Coordinates of C-alpha atoms in Angstrom, one line a residue:
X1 CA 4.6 14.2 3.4
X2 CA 6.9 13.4 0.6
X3 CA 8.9 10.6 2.6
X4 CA 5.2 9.3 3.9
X5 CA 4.4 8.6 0.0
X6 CA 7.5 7.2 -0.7
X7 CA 7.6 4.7 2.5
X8 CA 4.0 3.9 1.8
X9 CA 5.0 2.2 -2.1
X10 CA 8.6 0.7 -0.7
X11 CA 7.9 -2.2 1.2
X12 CA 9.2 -5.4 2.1
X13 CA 7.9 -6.5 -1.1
X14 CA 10.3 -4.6 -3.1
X15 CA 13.2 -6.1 -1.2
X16 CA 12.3 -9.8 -1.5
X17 CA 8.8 -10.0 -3.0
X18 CA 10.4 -8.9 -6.3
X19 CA 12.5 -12.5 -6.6
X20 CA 9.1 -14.0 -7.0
X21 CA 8.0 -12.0 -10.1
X22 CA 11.7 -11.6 -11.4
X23 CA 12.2 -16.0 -11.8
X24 CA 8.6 -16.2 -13.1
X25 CA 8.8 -13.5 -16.1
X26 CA 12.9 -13.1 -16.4
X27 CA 14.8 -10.1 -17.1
X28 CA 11.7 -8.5 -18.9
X29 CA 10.2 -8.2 -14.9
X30 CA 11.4 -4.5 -16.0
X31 CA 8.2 -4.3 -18.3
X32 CA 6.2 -5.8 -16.0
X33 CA 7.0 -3.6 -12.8
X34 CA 7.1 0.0 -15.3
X35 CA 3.4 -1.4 -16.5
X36 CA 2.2 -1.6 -13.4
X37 CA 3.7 1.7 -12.1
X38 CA 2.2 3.5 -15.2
X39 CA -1.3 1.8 -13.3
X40 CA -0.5 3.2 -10.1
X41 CA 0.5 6.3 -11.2
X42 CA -2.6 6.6 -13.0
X43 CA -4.8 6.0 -9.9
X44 CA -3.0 8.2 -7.4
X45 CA -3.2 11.3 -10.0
X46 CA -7.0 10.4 -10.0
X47 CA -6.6 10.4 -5.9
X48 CA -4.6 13.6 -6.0
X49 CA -7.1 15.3 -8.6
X50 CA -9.9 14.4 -5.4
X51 CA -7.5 15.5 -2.8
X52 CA -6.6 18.5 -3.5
X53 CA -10.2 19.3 -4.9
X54 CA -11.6 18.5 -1.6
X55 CA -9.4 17.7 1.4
X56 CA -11.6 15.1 3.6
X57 CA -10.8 13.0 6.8
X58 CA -11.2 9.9 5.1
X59 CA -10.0 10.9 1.7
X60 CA -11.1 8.1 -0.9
X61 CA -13.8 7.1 1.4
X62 CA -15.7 10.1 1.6
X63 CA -14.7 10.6 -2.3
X64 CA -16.5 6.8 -3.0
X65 CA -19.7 8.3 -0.7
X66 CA -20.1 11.8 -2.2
X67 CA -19.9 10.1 -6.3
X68 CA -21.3 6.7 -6.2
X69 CA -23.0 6.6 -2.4
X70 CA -23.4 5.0 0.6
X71 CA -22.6 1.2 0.0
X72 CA -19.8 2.5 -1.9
X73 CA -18.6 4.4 0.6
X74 CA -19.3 1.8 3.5
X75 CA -17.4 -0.8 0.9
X76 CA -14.4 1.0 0.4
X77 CA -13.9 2.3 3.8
X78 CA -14.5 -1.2 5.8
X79 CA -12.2 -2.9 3.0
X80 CA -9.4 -0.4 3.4
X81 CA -9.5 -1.1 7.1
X82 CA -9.7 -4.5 7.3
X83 CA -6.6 -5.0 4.3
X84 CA -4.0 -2.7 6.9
X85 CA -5.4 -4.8 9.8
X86 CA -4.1 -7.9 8.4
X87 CA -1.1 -5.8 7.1
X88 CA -0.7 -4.9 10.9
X89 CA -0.1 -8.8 11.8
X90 CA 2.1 -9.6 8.1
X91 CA 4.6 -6.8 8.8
X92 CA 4.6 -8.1 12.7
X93 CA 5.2 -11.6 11.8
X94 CA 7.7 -10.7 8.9
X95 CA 9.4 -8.9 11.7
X96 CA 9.5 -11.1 14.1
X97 CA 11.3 -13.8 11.7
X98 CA 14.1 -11.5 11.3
X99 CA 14.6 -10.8 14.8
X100 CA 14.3 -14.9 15.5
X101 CA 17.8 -14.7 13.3
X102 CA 19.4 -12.7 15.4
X103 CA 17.3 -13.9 18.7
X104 CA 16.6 -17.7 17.8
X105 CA 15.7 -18.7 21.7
X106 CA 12.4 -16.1 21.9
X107 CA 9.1 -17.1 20.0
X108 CA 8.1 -15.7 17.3
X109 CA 4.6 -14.2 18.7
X110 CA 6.7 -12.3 21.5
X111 CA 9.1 -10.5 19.2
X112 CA 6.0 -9.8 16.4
X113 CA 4.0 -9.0 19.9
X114 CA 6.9 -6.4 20.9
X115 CA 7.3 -5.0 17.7
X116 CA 3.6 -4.4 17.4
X117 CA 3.0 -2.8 21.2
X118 CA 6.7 -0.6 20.2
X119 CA 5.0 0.9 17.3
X120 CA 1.2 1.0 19.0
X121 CA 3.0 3.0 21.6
X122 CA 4.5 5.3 18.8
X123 CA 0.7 6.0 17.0
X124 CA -0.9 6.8 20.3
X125 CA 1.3 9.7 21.2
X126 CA 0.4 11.9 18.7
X127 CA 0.3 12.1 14.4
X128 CA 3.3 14.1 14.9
X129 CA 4.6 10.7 16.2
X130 CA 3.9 8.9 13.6
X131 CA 5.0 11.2 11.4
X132 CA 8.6 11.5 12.9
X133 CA 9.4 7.5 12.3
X134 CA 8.1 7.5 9.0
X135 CA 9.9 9.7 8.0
X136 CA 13.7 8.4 9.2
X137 CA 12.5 5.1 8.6
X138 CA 11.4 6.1 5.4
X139 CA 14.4 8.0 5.1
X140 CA 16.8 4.7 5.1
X141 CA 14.7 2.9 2.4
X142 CA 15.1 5.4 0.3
X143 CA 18.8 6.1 1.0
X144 CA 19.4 2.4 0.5
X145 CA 18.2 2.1 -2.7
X146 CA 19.9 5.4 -3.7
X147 CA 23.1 3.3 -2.5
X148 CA 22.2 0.5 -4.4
X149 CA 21.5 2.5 -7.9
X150 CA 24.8 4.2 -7.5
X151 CA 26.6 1.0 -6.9
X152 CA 24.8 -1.4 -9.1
X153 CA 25.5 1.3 -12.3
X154 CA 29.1 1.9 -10.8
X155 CA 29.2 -2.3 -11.7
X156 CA 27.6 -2.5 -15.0
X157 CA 29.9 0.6 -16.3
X158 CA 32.5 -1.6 -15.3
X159 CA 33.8 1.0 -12.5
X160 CA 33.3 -1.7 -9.8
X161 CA 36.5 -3.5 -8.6
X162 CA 36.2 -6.9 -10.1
X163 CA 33.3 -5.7 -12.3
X164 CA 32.6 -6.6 -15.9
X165 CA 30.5 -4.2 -18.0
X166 CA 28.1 -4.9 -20.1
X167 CA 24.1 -6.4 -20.6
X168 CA 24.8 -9.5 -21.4
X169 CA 22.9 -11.0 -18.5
X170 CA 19.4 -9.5 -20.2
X171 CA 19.6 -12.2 -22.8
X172 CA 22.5 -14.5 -21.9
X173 CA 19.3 -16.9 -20.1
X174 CA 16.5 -18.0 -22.6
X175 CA 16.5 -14.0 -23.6
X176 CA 15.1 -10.9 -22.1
X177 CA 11.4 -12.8 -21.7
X178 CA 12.3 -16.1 -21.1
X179 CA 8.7 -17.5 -20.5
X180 CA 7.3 -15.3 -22.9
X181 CA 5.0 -12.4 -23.4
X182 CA 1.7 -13.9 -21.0
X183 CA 4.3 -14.2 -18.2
X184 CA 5.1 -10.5 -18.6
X185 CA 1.6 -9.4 -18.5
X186 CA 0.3 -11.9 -15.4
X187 CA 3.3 -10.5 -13.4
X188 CA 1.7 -7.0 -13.5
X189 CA -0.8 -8.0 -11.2
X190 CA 1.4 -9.2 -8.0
X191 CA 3.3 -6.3 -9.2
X192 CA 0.5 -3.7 -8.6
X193 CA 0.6 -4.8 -5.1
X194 CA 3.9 -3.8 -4.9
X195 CA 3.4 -0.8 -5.2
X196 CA -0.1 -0.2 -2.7
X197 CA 0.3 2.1 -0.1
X198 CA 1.1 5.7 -2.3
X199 CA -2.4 6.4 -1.2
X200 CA -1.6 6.8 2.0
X201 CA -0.7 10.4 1.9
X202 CA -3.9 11.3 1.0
X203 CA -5.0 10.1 4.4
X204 CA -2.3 11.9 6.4
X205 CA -2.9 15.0 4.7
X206 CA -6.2 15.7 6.7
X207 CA -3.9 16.1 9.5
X208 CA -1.5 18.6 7.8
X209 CA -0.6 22.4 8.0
X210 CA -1.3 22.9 4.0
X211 CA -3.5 20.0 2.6
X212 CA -3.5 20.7 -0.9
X213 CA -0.5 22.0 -0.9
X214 CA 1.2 19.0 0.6
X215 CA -0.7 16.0 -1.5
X216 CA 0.3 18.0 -4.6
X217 CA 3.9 18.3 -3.8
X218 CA 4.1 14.7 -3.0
X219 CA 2.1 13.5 -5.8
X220 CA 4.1 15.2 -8.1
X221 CA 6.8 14.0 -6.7
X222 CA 6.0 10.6 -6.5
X223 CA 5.9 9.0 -9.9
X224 CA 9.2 9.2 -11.5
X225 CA 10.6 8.3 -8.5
X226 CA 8.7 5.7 -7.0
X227 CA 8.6 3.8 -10.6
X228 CA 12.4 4.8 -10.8
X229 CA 13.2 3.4 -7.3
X230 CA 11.1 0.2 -8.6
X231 CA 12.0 -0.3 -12.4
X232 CA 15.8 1.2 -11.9
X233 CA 16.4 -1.0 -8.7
X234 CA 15.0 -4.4 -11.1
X235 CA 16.5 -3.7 -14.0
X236 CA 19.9 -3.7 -11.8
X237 CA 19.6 -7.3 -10.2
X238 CA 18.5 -8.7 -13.5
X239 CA 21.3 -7.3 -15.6
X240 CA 23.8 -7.7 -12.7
X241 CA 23.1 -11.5 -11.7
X242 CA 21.3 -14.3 -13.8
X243 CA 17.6 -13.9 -13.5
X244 CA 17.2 -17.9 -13.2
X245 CA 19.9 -18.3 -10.1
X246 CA 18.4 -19.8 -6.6
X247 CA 19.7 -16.6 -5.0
X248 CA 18.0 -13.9 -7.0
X249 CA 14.3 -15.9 -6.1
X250 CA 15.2 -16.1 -2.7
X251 CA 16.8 -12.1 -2.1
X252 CA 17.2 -10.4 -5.3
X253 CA 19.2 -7.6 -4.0
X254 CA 21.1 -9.7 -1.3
X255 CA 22.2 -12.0 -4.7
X256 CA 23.3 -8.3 -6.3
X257 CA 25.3 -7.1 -3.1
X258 CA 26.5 -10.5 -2.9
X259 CA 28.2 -10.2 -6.7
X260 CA 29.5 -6.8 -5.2
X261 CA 31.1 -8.5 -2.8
X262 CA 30.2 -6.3 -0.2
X263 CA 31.0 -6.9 3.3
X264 CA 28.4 -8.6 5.6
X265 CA 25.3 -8.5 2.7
X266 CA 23.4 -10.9 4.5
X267 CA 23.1 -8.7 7.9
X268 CA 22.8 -5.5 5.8
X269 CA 19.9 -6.9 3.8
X270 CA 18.1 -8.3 7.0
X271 CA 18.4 -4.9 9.1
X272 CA 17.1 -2.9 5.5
X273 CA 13.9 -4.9 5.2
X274 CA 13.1 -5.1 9.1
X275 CA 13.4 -1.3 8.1
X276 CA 10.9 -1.7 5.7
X277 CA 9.2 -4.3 7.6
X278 CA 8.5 -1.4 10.7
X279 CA 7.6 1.0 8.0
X280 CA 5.0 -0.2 6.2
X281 CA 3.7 -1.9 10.5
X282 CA 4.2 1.6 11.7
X283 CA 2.2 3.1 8.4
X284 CA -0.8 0.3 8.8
X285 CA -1.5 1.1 12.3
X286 CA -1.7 4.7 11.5
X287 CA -4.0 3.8 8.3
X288 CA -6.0 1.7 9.5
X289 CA -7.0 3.9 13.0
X290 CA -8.0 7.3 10.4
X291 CA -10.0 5.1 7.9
X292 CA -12.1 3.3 11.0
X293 CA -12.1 7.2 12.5
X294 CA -13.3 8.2 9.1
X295 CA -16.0 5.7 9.0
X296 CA -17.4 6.9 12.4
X297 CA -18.5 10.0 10.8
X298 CA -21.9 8.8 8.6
X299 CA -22.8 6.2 11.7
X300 CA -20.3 3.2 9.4
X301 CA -18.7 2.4 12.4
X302 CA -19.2 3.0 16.1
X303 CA -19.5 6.9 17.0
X304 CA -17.9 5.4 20.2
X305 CA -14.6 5.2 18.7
X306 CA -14.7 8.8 18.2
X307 CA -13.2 9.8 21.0
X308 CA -9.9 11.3 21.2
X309 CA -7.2 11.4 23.6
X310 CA -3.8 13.4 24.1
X311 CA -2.1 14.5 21.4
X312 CA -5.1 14.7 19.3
X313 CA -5.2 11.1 17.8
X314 CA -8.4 8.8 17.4
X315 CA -6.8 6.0 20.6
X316 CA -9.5 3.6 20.9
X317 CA -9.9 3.6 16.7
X318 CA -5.8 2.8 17.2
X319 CA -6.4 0.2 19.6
X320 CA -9.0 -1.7 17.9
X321 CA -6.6 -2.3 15.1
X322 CA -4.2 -3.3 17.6
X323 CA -6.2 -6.1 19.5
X324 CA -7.1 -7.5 15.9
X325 CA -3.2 -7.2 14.6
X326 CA -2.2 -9.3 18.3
X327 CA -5.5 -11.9 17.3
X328 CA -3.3 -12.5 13.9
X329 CA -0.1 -13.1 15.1
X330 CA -1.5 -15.4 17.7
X331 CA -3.2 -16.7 14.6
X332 CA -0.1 -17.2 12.7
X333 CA 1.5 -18.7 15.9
X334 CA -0.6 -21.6 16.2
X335 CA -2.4 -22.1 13.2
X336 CA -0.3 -20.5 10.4
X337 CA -1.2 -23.2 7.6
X338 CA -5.4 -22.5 8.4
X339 CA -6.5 -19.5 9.9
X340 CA -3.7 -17.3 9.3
X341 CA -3.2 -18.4 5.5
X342 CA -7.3 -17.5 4.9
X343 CA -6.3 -14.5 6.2
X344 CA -3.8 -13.4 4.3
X345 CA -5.1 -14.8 0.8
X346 CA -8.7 -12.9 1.9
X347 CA -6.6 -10.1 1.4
X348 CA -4.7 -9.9 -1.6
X349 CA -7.2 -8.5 -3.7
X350 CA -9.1 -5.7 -1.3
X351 CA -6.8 -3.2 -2.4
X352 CA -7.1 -3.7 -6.1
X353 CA -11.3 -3.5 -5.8
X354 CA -10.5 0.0 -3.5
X355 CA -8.4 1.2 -6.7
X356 CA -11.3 0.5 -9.3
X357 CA -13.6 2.1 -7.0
X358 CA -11.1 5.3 -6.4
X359 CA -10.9 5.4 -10.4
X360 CA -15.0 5.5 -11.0
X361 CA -15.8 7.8 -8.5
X362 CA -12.8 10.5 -9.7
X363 CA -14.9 10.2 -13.0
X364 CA -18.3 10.9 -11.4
X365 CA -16.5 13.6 -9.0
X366 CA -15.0 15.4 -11.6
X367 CA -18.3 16.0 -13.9
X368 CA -19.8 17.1 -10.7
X369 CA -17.0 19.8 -9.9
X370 CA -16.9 20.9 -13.1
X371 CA -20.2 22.2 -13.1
X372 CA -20.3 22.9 -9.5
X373 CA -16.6 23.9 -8.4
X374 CA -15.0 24.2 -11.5
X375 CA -12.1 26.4 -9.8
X376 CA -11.1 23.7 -7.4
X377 CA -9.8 21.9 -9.9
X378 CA -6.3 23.1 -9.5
X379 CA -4.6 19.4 -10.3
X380 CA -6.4 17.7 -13.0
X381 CA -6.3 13.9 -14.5
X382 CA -4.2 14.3 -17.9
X383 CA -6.5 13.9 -20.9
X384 CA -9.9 13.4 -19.2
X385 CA -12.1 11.4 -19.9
X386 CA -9.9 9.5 -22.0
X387 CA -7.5 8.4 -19.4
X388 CA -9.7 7.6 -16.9
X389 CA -11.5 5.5 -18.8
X390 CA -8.9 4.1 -19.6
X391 CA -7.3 3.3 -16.3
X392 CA -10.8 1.9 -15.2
X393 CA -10.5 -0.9 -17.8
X394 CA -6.5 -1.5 -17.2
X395 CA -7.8 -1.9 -13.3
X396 CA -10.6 -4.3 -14.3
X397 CA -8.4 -6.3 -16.4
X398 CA -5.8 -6.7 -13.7
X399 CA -8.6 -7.9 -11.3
X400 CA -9.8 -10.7 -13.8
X401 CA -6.8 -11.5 -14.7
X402 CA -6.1 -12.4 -10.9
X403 CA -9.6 -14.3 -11.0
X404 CA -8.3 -16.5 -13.7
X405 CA -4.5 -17.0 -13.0
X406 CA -3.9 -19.7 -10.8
X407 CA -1.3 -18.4 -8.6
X408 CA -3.8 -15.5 -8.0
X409 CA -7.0 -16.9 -8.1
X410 CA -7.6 -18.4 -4.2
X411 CA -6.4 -14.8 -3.2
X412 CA -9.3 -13.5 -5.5
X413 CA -11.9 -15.4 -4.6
X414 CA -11.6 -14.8 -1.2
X415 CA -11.2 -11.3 -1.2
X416 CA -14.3 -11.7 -3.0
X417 CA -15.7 -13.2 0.2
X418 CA -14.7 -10.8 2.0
X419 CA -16.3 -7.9 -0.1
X420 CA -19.5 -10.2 0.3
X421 CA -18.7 -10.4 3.9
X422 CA -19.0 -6.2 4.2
X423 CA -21.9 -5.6 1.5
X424 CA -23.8 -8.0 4.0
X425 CA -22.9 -5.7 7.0
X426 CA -24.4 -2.8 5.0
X427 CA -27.7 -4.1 4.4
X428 CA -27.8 -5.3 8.3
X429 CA -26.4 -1.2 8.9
X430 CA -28.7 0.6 6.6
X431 CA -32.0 -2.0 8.1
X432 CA -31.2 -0.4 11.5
X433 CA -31.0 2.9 10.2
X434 CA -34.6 2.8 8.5
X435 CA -36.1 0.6 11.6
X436 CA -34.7 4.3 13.8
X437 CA -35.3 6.1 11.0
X438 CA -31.6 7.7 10.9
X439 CA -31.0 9.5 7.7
X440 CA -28.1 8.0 6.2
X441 CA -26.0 11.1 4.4
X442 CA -23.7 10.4 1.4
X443 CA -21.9 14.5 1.7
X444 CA -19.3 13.0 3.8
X445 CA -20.4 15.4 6.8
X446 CA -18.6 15.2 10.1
X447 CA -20.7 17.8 12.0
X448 CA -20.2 16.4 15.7
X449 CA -17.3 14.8 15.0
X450 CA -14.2 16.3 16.4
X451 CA -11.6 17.0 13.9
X452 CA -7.8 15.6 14.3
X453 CA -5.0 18.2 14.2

């Protein structure tokens, strides 16, 4: 469970995503990536508070029906689902581009296709499955940047052959914030992305020996080292190699190995983030197949999909997410400047409206189990209310700042769509439940629904 919160956070976007955000703020990314782990951390102690509380298939979705109701819940469920579909088909395509380096001659949508049945394959045996590649491929991410703190501090000490010690690089380029302190605070809210997917446990913990016992372990567990992996890992390429060269925007910590002089960087760095690349595919498809379970149990979503087959797992829910991952690539395949483009920037801002909602409803849940439950409340948000309220605003702000920046702002707006897209399908769902006159519950109950194990 630990290495399932870990994977979830380290991502492609770490390895490569981070050169972005690092030549648009400068060395001071550092502040940028620590603010918006402070965020995350933040939210996921809100989640954990929840979790632990009240283990549910469906964690922040039945959490989002039980506090603020129905829509809510029908909101956040359909737009967690429907951001790891189209994380299904990025991963797959990103995938597929590294293997074209290695396998130039085979198309891109076969190699993305093969990746995507390989891990399909995986999910449909059983959790257990899952479980089992998360965890090694979890495992290298995390023992590659372990590597690459050791290393990258064995450099700046000066114990590195070749190495010279020192900072200068933080201020040797226009200074620690070159572009100033607006560029450090609008490159918090790619960086917030960066770090989606820590929720994740939450999910998988339905389907654990020890529920509580497991989400608090990893959420514990989680913060200094996910913002250390994050923060420690940046603040080593941009003291290690000047924040402004071609190489750091292009492969931050390919430019850093590279300065090492290590052997072979750029086939090291490629097989790391198709590591990262099958984590975070193999992670989506297992996501996105519990949350479209989850919703099946209020009437949110076909009861057909249900059903389970061996090994315990929710196959058709699985395989739904499939067929819309292969519809993306094919998508990206043939029209990758239209269709797929809209469907990546309809994206980019579904997580960050789940997050706000997680926040309000921990506030709403937690004056309820106080008065209700006040003994379940074995892991508790640190200085409530104050905190929370305060997260909720830092959330807010990070979504309008993405409305207004313009690097951010297509991204936002049609998110926005699709937000408008699923409040739509809730009316249409809640007029066929008054026309049959099907109660619509908001408890999260799953009575009739069989349980996953």
């Amino acid at each position: 469970m630990n290495l399932i919160a870990l994977g979830g956070v380290i991502g492609a976007g770490l390895f490569v995503g981070s050169g972005v955000v690092i030549h648009q703020t400068g060395p001071a990314a550092v502040v940028s990536f620590l603010l918006a782990g402070i965020l995350t951390v933040l939210i996921m102690r809100m989640l954990a508070e929840m979790t632990v509380a009240k283990p549910a298939l469906g964690s922040f979705y039945v959490y989002a029906r039980q506090a603020l109701g129905n829509r809510a819940g029908f909101s956040v469920g359909w737009m967690y689902w429907y951001f790891f579909v189209i994380v299904v088909a990025v991963e797959a395509v990103a995938g597929g581009q590294i293997l074209q380096l290695w396998l130039p001659g085979v198309p891109l949508w076969v190699l993305s296709g093969a990746l995507l049945t390989l891990l399909t394959v995986t999910n449909l045996v059983s959790a257990r499955s899952y479980g089992e590649f998360e965890y090694w491929f979890s495992s290298i991410k995390v023992l590659a940047i372990v590597v690459f703190l050791l290393v990258g501090c064995l450099y700046l000490f000066g114990f590195w052959p070749g190495a010279h010690a020192g900072l200068h690089n933080l201020v040797a380029h226009g200074g620690f914030a070159p572009m100033g302190v607006g560029a450090i605070l609008a490159a918090v809210v790619p960086c917030v992305a960066f770090y989606t997917g820590a929720e994740i446990v939450t999910i998988a913990a339905a389907e654990s020996a020890e529920p509580k016992q497991a989400v608090a372990r990893a959420m514990k567990s989680i913060i200094l080292r996910v913002v250390g992996f994050y923060v420690g890992s940046v603040f080593l390429v941009v003291a290690i190699v000047p924040w402004d060269s071609p190489q750091t925007k292009v492969s931050p910590y390919a430019a850093v190995l590279s300065a090492l002089e290590v052997p072979a960087v750029t086939t090291v760095m490629n097989a790391i983030v198709l590591t990262a690349v099958l984590s975070c595919l193999n992670s989506a498809l297992y996501t996105s197949s519990r949350m479209l379970f989850a919703l099946t149990k209020n009437g949110d979503a076909p009861r057909a999909l249900t059903k389970l087959g061996r090994g315990s797992v929710p196959r058709r829910a699985i395989l739904v997410g499939t067929v819309a991952g292969y519809v993306s690539v094919l998508a990206a395949y043939f029209s990758p400047e239209v269709v797929f483009a809209f469907l990546v920037n309809s994206y980019g801002a579904v997580a960050l409206f789940v997050y706000l909602v997680i926040a309000i409803a921990q506030v709403r849940m937690r004056r309820t189990l106080e008065r209700t439950e006040p003994a379940a409340l074995t892991l508790k948000m640190w200085l409530f209310p104050w905190l929370s309220y305060l997260t909720i605003g830092l959330m807010g702000a990070v979504i309008v700042a993405m409305a207004v920046l313009p690097d951010t702002r297509s991204q936002f707006w049609l998110s926005l769509l699709t937000l408008a897209v699923i409040l739509a399908g809730y009316q249409l769902r809640a007029r066929r439940d008054r026309r049959g006159g099907a109660p619509q519950r908001a408890d999260g109950d799953s009575a009739g629904i069989p349980q996953m194990r």
